[in-house]
JSON list of C-alpha atoms in Angstrom, two decimals:
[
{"chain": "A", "resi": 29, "resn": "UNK", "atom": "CA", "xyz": [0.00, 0.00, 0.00]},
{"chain": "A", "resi": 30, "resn": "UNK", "atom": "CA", "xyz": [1.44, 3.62, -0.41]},
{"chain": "A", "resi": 31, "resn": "UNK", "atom": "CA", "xyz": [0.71, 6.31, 1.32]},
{"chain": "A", "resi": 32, "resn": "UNK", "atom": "CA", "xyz": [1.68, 10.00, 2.41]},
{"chain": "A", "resi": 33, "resn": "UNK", "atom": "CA", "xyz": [1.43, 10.59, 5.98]},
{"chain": "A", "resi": 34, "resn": "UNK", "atom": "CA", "xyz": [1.41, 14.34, 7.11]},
{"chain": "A", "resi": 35, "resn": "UNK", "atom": "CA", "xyz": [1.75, 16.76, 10.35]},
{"chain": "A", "resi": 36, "resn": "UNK", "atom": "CA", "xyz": [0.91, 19.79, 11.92]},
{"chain": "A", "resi": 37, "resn": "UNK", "atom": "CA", "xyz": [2.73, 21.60, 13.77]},
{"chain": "A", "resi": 38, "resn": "UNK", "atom": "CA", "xyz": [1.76, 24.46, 15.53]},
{"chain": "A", "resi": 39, "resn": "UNK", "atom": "CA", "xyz": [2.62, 27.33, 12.97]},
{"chain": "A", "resi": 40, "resn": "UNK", "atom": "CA", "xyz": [0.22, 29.68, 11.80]},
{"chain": "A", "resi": 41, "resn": "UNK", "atom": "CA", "xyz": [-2.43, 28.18, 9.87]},
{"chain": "A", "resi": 42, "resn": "UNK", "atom": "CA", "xyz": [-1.58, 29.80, 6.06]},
{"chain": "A", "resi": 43, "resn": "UNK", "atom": "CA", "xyz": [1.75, 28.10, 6.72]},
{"chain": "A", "resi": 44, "resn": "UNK", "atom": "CA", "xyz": [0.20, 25.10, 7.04]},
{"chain": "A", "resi": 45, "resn": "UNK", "atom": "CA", "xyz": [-2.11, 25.10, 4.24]},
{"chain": "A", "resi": 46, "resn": "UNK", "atom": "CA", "xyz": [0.47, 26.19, 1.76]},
{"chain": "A", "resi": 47, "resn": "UNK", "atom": "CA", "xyz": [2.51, 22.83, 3.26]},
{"chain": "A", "resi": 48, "resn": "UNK", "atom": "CA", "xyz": [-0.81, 20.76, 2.55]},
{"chain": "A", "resi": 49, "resn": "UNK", "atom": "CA", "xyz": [-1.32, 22.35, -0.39]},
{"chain": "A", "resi": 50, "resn": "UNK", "atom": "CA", "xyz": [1.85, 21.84, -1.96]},
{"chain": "A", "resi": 51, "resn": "UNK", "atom": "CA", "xyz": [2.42, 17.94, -1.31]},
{"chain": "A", "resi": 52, "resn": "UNK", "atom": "CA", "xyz": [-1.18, 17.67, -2.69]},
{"chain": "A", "resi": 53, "resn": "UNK", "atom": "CA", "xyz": [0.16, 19.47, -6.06]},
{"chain": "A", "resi": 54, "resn": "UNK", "atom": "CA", "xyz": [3.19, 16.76, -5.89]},
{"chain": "A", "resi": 55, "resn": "UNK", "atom": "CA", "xyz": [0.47, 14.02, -5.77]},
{"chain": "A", "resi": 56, "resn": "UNK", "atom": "CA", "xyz": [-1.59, 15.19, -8.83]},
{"chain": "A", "resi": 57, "resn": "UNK", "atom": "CA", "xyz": [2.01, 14.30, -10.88]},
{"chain": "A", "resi": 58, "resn": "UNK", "atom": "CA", "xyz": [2.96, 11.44, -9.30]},
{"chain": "A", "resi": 59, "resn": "UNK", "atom": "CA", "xyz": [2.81, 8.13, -9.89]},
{"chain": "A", "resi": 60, "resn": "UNK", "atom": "CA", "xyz": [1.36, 5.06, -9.10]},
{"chain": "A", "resi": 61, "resn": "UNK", "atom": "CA", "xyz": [-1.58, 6.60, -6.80]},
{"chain": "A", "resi": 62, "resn": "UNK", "atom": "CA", "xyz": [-1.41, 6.48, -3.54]},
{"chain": "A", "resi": 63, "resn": "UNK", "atom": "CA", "xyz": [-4.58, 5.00, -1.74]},
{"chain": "A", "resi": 64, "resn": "UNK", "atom": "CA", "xyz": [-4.25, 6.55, 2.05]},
{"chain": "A", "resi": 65, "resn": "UNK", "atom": "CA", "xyz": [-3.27, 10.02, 3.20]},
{"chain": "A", "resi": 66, "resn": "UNK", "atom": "CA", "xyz": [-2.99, 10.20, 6.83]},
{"chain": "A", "resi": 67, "resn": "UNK", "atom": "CA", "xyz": [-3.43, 13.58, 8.48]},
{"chain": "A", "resi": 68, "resn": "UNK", "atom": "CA", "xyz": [-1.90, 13.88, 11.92]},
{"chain": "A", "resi": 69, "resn": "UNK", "atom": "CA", "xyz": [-2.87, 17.46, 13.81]},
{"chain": "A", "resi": 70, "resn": "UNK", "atom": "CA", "xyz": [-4.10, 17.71, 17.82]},
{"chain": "A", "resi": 71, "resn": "UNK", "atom": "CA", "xyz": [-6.85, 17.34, 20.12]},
{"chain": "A", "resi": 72, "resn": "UNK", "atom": "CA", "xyz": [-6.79, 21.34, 20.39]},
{"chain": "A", "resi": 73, "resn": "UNK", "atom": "CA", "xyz": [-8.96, 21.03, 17.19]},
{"chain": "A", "resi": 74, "resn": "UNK", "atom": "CA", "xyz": [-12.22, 21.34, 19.89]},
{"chain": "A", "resi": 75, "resn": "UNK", "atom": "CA", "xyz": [-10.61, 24.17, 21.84]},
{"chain": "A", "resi": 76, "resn": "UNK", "atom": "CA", "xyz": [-11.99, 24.36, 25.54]},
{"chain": "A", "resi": 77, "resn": "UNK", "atom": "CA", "xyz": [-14.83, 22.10, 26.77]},
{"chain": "A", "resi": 78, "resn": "UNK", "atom": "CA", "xyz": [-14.30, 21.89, 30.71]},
{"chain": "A", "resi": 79, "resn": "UNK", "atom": "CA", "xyz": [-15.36, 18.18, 31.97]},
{"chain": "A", "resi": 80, "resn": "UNK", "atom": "CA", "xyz": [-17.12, 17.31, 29.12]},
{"chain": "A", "resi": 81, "resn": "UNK", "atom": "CA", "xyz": [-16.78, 14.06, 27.03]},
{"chain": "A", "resi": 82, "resn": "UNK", "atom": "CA", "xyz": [-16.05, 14.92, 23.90]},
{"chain": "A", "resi": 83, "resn": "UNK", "atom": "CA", "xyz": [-15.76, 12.86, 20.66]},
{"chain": "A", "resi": 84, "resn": "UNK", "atom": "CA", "xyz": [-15.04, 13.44, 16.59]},
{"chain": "A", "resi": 85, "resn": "UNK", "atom": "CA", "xyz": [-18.57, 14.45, 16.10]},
{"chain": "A", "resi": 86, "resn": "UNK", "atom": "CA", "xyz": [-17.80, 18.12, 18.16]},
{"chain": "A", "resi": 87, "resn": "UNK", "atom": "CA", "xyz": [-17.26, 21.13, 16.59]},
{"chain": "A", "resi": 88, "resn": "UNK", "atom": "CA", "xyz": [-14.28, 23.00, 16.72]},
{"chain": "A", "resi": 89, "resn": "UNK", "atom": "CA", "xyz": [-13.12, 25.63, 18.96]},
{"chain": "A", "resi": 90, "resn": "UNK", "atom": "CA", "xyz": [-11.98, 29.33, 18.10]},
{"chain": "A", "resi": 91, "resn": "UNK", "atom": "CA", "xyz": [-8.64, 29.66, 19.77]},
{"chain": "A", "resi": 92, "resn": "UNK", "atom": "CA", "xyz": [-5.65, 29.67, 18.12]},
{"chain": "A", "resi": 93, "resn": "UNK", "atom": "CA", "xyz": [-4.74, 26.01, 17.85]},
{"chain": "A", "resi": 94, "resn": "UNK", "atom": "CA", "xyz": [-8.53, 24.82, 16.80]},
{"chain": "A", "resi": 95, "resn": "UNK", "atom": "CA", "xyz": [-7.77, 27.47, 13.53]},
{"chain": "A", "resi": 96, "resn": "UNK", "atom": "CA", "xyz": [-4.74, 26.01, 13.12]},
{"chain": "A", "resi": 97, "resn": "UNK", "atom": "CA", "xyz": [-6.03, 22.49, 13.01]},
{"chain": "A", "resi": 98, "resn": "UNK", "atom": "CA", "xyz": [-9.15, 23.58, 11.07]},
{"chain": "A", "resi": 99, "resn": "UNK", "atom": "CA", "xyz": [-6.92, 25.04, 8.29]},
{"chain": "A", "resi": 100, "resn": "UNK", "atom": "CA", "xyz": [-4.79, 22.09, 7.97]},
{"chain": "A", "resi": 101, "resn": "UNK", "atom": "CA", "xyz": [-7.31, 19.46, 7.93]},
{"chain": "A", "resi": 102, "resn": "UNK", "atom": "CA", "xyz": [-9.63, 21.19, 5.27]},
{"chain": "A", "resi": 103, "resn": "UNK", "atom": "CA", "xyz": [-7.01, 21.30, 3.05]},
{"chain": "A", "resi": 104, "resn": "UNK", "atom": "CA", "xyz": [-5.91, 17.96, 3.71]},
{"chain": "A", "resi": 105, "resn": "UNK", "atom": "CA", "xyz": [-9.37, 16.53, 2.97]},
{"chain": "A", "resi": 106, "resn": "UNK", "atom": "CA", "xyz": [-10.49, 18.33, 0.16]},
{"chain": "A", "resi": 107, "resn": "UNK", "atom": "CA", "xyz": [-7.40, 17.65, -2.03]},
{"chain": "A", "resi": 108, "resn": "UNK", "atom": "CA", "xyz": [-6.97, 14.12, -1.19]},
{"chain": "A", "resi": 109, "resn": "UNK", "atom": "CA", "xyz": [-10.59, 13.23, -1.50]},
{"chain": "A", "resi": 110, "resn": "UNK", "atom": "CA", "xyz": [-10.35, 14.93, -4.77]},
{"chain": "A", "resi": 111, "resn": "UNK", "atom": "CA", "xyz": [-7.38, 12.35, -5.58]},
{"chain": "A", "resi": 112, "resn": "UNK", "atom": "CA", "xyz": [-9.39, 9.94, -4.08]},
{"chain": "A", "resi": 113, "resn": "UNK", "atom": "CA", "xyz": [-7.78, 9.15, -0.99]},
{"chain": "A", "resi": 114, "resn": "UNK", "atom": "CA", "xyz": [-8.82, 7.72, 1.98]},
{"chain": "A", "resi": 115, "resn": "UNK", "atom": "CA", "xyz": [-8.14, 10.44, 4.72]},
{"chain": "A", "resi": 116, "resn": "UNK", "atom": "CA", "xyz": [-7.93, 9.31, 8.16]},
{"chain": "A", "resi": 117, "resn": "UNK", "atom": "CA", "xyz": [-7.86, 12.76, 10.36]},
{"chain": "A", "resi": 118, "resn": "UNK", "atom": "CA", "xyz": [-5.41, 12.12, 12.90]},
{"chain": "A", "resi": 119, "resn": "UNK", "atom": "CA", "xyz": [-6.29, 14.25, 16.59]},
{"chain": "A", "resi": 120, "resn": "UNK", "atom": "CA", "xyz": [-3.44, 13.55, 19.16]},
{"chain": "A", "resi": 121, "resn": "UNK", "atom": "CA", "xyz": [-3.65, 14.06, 22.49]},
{"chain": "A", "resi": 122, "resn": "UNK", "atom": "CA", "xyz": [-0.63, 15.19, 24.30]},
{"chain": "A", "resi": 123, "resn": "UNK", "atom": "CA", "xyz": [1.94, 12.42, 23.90]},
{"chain": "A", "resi": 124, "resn": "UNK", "atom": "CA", "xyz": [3.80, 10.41, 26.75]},
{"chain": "A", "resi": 125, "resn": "UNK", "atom": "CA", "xyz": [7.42, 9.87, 25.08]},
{"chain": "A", "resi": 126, "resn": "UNK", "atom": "CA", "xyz": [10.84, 8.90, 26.29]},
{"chain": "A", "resi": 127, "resn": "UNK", "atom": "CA", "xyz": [12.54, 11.26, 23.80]},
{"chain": "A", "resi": 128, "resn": "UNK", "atom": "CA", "xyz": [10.73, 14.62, 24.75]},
{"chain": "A", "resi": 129, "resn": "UNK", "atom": "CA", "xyz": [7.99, 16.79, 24.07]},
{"chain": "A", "resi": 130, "resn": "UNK", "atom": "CA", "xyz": [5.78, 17.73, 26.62]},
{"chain": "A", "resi": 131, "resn": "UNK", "atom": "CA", "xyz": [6.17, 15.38, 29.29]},
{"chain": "A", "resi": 132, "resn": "UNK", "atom": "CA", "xyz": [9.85, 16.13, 28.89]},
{"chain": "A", "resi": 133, "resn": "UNK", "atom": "CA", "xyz": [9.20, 19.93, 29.57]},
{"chain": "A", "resi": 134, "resn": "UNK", "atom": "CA", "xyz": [7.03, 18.93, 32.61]},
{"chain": "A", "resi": 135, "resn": "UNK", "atom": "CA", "xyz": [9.73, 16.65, 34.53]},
{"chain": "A", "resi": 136, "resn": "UNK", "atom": "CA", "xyz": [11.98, 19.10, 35.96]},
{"chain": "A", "resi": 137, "resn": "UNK", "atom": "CA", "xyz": [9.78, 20.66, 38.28]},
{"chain": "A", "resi": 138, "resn": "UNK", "atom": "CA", "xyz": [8.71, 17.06, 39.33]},
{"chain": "A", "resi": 139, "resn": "UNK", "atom": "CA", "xyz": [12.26, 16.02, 40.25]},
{"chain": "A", "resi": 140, "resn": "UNK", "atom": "CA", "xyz": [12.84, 19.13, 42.00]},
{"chain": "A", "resi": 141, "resn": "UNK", "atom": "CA", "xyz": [9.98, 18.58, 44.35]},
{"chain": "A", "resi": 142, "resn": "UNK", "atom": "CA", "xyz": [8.15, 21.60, 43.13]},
{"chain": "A", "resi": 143, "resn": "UNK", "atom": "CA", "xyz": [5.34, 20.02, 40.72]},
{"chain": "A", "resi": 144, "resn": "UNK", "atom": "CA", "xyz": [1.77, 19.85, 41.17]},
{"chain": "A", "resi": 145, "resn": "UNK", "atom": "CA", "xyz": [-1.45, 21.00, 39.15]},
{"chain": "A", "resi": 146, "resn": "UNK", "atom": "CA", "xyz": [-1.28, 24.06, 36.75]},
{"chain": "A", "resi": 147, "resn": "UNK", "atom": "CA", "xyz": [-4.26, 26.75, 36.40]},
{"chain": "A", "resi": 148, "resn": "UNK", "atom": "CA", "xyz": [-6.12, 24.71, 39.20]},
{"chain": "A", "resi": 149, "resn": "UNK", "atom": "CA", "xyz": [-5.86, 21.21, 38.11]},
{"chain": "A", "resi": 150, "resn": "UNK", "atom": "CA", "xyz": [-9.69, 20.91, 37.00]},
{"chain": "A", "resi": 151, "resn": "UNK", "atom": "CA", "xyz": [-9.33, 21.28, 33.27]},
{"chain": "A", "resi": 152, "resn": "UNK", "atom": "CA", "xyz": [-8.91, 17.52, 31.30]},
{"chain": "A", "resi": 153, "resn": "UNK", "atom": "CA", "xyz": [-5.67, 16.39, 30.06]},
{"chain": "A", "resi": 154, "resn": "UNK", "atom": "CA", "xyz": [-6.00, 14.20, 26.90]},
{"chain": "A", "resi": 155, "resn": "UNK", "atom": "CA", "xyz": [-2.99, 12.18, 27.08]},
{"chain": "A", "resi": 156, "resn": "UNK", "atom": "CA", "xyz": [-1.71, 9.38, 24.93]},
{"chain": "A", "resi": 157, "resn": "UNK", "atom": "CA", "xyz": [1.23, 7.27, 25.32]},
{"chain": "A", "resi": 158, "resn": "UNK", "atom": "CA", "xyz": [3.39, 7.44, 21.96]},
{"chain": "A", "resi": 159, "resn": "UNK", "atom": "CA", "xyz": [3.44, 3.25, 21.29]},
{"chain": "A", "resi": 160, "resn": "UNK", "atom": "CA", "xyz": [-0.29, 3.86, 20.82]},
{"chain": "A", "resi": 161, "resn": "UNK", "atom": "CA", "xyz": [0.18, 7.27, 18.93]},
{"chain": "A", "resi": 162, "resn": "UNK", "atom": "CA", "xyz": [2.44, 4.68, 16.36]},
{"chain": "A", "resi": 163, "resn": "UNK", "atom": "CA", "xyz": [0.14, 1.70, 16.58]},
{"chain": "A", "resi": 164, "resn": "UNK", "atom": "CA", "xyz": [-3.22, 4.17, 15.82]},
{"chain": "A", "resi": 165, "resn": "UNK", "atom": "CA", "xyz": [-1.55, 5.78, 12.92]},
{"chain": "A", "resi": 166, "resn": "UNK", "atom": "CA", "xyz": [-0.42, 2.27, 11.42]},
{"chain": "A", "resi": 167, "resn": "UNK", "atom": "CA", "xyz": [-4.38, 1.07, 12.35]},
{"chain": "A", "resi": 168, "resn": "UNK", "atom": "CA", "xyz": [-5.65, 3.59, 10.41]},
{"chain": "A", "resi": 169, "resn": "UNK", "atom": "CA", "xyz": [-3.50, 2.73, 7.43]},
{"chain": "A", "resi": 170, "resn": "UNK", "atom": "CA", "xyz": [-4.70, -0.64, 7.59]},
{"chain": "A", "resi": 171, "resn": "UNK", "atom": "CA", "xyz": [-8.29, 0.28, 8.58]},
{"chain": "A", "resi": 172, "resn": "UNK", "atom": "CA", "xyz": [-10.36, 0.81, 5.59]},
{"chain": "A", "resi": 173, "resn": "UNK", "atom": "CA", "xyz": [-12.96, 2.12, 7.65]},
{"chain": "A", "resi": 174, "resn": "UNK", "atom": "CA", "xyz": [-11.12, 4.48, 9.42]},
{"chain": "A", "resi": 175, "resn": "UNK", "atom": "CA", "xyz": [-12.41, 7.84, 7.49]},
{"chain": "A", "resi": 176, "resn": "UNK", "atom": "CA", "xyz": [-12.60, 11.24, 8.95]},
{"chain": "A", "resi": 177, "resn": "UNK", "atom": "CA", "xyz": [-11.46, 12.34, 12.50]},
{"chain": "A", "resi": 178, "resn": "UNK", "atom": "CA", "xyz": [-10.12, 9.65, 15.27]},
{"chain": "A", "resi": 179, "resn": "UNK", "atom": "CA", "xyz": [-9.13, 11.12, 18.52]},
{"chain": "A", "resi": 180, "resn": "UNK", "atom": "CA", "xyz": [-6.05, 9.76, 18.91]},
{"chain": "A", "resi": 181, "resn": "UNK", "atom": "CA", "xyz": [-6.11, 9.87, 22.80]},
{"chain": "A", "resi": 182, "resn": "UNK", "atom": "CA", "xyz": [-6.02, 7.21, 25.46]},
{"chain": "A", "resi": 183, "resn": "UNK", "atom": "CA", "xyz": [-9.32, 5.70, 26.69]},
{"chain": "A", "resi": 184, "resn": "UNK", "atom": "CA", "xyz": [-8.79, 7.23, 30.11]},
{"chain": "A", "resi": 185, "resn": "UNK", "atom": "CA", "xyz": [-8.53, 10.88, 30.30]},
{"chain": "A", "resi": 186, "resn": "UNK", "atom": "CA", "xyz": [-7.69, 12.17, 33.49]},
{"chain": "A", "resi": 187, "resn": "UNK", "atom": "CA", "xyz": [-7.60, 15.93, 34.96]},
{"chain": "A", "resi": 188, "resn": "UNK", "atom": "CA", "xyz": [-4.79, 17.71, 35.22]},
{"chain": "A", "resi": 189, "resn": "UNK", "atom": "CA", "xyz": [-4.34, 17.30, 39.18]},
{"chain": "A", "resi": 190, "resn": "UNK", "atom": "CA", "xyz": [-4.95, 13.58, 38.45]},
{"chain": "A", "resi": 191, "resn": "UNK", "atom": "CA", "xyz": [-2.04, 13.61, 36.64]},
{"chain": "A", "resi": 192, "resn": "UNK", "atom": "CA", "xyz": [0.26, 15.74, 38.21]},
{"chain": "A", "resi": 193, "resn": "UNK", "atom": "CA", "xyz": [-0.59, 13.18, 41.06]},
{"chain": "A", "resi": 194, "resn": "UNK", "atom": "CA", "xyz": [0.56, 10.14, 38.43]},
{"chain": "A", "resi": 195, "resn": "UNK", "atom": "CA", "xyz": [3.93, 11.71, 37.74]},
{"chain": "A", "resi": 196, "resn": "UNK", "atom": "CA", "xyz": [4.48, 12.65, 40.91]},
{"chain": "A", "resi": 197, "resn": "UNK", "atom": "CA", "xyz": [4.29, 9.09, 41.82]},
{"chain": "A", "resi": 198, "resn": "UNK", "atom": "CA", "xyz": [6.28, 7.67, 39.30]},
{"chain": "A", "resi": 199, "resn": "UNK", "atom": "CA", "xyz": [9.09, 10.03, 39.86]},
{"chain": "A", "resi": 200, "resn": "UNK", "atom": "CA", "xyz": [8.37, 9.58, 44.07]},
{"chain": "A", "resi": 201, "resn": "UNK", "atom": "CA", "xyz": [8.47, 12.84, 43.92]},
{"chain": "A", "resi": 202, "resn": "UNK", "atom": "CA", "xyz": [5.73, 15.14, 46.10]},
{"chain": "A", "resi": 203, "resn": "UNK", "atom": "CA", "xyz": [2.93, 16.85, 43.65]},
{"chain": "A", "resi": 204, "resn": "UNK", "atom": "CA", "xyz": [1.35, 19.54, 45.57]},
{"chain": "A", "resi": 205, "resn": "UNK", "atom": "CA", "xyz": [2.69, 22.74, 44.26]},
{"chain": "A", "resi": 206, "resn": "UNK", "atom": "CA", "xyz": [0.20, 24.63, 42.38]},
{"chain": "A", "resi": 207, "resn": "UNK", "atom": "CA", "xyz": [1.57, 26.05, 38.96]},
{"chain": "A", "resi": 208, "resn": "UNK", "atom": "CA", "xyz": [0.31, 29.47, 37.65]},
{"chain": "A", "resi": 209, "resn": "UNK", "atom": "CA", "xyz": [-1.14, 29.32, 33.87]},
{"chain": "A", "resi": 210, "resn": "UNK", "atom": "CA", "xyz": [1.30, 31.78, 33.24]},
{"chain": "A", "resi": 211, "resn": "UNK", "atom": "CA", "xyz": [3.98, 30.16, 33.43]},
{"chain": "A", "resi": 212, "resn": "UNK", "atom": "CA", "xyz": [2.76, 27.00, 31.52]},
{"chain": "A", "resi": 213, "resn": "UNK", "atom": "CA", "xyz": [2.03, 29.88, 28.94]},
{"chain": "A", "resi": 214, "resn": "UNK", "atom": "CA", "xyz": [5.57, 31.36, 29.24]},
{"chain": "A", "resi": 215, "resn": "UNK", "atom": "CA", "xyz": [6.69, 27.40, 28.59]},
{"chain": "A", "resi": 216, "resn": "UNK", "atom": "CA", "xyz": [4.59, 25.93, 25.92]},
{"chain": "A", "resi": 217, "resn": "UNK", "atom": "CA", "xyz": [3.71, 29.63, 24.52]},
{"chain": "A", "resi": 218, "resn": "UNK", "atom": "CA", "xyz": [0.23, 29.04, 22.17]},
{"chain": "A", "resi": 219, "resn": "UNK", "atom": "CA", "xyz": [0.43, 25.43, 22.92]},
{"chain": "A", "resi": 220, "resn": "UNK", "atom": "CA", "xyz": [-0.29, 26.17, 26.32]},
{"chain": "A", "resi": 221, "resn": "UNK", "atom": "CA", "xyz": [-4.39, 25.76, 26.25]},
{"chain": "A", "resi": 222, "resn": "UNK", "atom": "CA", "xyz": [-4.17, 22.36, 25.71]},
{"chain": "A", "resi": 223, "resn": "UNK", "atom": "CA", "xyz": [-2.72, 22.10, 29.58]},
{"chain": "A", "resi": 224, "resn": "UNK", "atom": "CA", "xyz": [-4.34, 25.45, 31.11]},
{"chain": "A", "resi": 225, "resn": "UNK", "atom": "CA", "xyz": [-7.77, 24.97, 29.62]},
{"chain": "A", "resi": 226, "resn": "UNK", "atom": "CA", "xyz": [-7.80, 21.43, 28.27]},
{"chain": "A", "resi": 227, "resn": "UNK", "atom": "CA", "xyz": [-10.52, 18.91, 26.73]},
{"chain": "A", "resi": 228, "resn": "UNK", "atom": "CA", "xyz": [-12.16, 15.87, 27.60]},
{"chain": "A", "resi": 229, "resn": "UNK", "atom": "CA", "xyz": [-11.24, 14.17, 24.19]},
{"chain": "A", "resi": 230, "resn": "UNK", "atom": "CA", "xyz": [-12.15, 10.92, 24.11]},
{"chain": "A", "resi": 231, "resn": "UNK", "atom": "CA", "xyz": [-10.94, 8.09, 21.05]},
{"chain": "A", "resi": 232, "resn": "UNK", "atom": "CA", "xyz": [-14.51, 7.15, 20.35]},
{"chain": "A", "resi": 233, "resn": "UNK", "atom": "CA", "xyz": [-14.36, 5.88, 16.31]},
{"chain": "A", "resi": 234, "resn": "UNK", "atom": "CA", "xyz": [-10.93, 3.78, 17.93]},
{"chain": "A", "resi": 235, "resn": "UNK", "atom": "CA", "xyz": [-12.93, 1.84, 20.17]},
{"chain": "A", "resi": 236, "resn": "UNK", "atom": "CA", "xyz": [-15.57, 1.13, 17.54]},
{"chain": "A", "resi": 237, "resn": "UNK", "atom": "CA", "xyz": [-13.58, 0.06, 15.11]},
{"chain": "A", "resi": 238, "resn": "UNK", "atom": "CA", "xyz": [-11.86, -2.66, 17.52]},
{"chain": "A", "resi": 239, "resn": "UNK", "atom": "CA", "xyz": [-8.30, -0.75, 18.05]},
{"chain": "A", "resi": 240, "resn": "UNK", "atom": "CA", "xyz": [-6.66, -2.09, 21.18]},
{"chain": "A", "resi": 241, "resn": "UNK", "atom": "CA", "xyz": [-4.58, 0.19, 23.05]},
{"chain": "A", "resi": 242, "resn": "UNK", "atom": "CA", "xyz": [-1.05, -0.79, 24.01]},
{"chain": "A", "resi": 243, "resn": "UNK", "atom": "CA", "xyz": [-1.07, 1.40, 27.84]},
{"chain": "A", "resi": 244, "resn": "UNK", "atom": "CA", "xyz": [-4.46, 2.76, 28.14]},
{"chain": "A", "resi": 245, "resn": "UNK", "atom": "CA", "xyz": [-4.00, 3.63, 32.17]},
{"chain": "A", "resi": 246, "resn": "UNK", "atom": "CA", "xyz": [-2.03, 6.41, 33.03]},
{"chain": "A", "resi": 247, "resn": "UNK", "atom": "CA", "xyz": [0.22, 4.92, 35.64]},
{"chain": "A", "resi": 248, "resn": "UNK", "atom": "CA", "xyz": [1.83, 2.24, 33.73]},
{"chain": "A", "resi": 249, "resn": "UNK", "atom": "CA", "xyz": [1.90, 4.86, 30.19]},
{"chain": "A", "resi": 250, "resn": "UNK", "atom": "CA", "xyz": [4.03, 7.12, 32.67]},
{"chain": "A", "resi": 251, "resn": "UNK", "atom": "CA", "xyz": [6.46, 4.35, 34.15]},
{"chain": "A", "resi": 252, "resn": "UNK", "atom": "CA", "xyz": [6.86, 3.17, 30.21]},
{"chain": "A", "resi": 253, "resn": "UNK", "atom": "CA", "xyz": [7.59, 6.76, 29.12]},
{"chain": "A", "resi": 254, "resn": "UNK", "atom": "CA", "xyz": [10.16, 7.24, 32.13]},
{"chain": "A", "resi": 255, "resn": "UNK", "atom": "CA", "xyz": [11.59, 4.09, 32.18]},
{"chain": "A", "resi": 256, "resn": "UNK", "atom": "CA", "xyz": [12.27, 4.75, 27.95]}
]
């Protein structure tokens, strides 16, 4: 099977469509057709939605990331589908990884002792440990049903205090500390709302469609991600 697998980052959202945009153009030339184009962007699509489940079929939010995301998937779809593609819509979560990212930005507080719940710990964290990030995009490839948006988020979302509680423990470190949202802000910079405000994404079309998640608890997904 070939396919074209593509990511957003957090730039502004012309940037991004003019990325899309351009591989499409490639595509229209190339040869032998591909059949999938995977479309990997973030949970951030729904913007702010306190402690309420929410799945693919939400709308998204009007903050700065949800444009982003908006942007980038519309122009993902609509070329691709006019290629003919299948276009799974990829929405991660924020990823649990040995090799960085966020959880790396969040651990040296923790080891210093001085960790513990940003903005008041209330707002949902959609977290997702990477093996499952890998083993959802390669389901998706394989998954001819897999069509539109997928949260790409672990089965159990927990709030922010619950896990600030969960590294705390894996690191034995204490977690009480409250953090200010602005200095999350002053770390992650636009980022940021997906931790200060968060979203009770949930990985609803995963679970229909039969994908089994490699760590779907928080407390072993942080020991793996440490222990990487």
């Amino acid at each position: 099977m070939k396919i074209l697998y593509v990511y957003c980052h957090p730039l502004p959202e012309s940037f991004h469509a003019t990325i899309c945009a351009e591989a499409l153009a490639g595509l229209r030339d190339a040869g032998p057709r591909l059949r999938v184009l995977v479309s990997q962007s973030a949970s951030g699509y729904y913007g702010p939605h306190g402690s309420e489940p929410v799945d693919e079929s939400a709308p998204p939010g009007d903050d700065f990331l949800a444009s982003a995301v908006v942007a980038w998937e519309a122009e993902a779809r609509t070329g691709a589908e006019d290629l003919g593609l299948r276009v799974p819509l990829c929405r991660t979560g924020v990823v649990l990884s040995p090799s960085g990212g966020a959880l790396a930005k969040m651990l040296t507080p923790f080891k210093l002792g001085v960790g513990g719940p940003v903005a008041g710990g209330d707002q949902y964290m959609p977290w997702v440990h990477i093996d499952d990030v890998v083993g959802a995009l390669l389901f998706a490839l394989d998954t001819e049903e897999a069509d539109g948006p997928l949260n790409v988020t672990a089965p159990t979302p927990v709030t922010n205090r619950e896990f600030s509680k969960a590294l705390g423990s894996a690191l034995h470190r204490p977690a009480f500390m409250p953090v200010p949202g602005f200095a999350i802000r002053l770390l992650y910079g636009e980022m940021a709302t997906i931790v200060t405000t968060g979203v009770r994404a949930e990985p609803k079309r995963l679970t229909e469609l039969d994908y089994s998640f490699t760590r779907p608890s928080l407390g072993p997904a942080l020991e793996a991600a440490l222990s990487g």
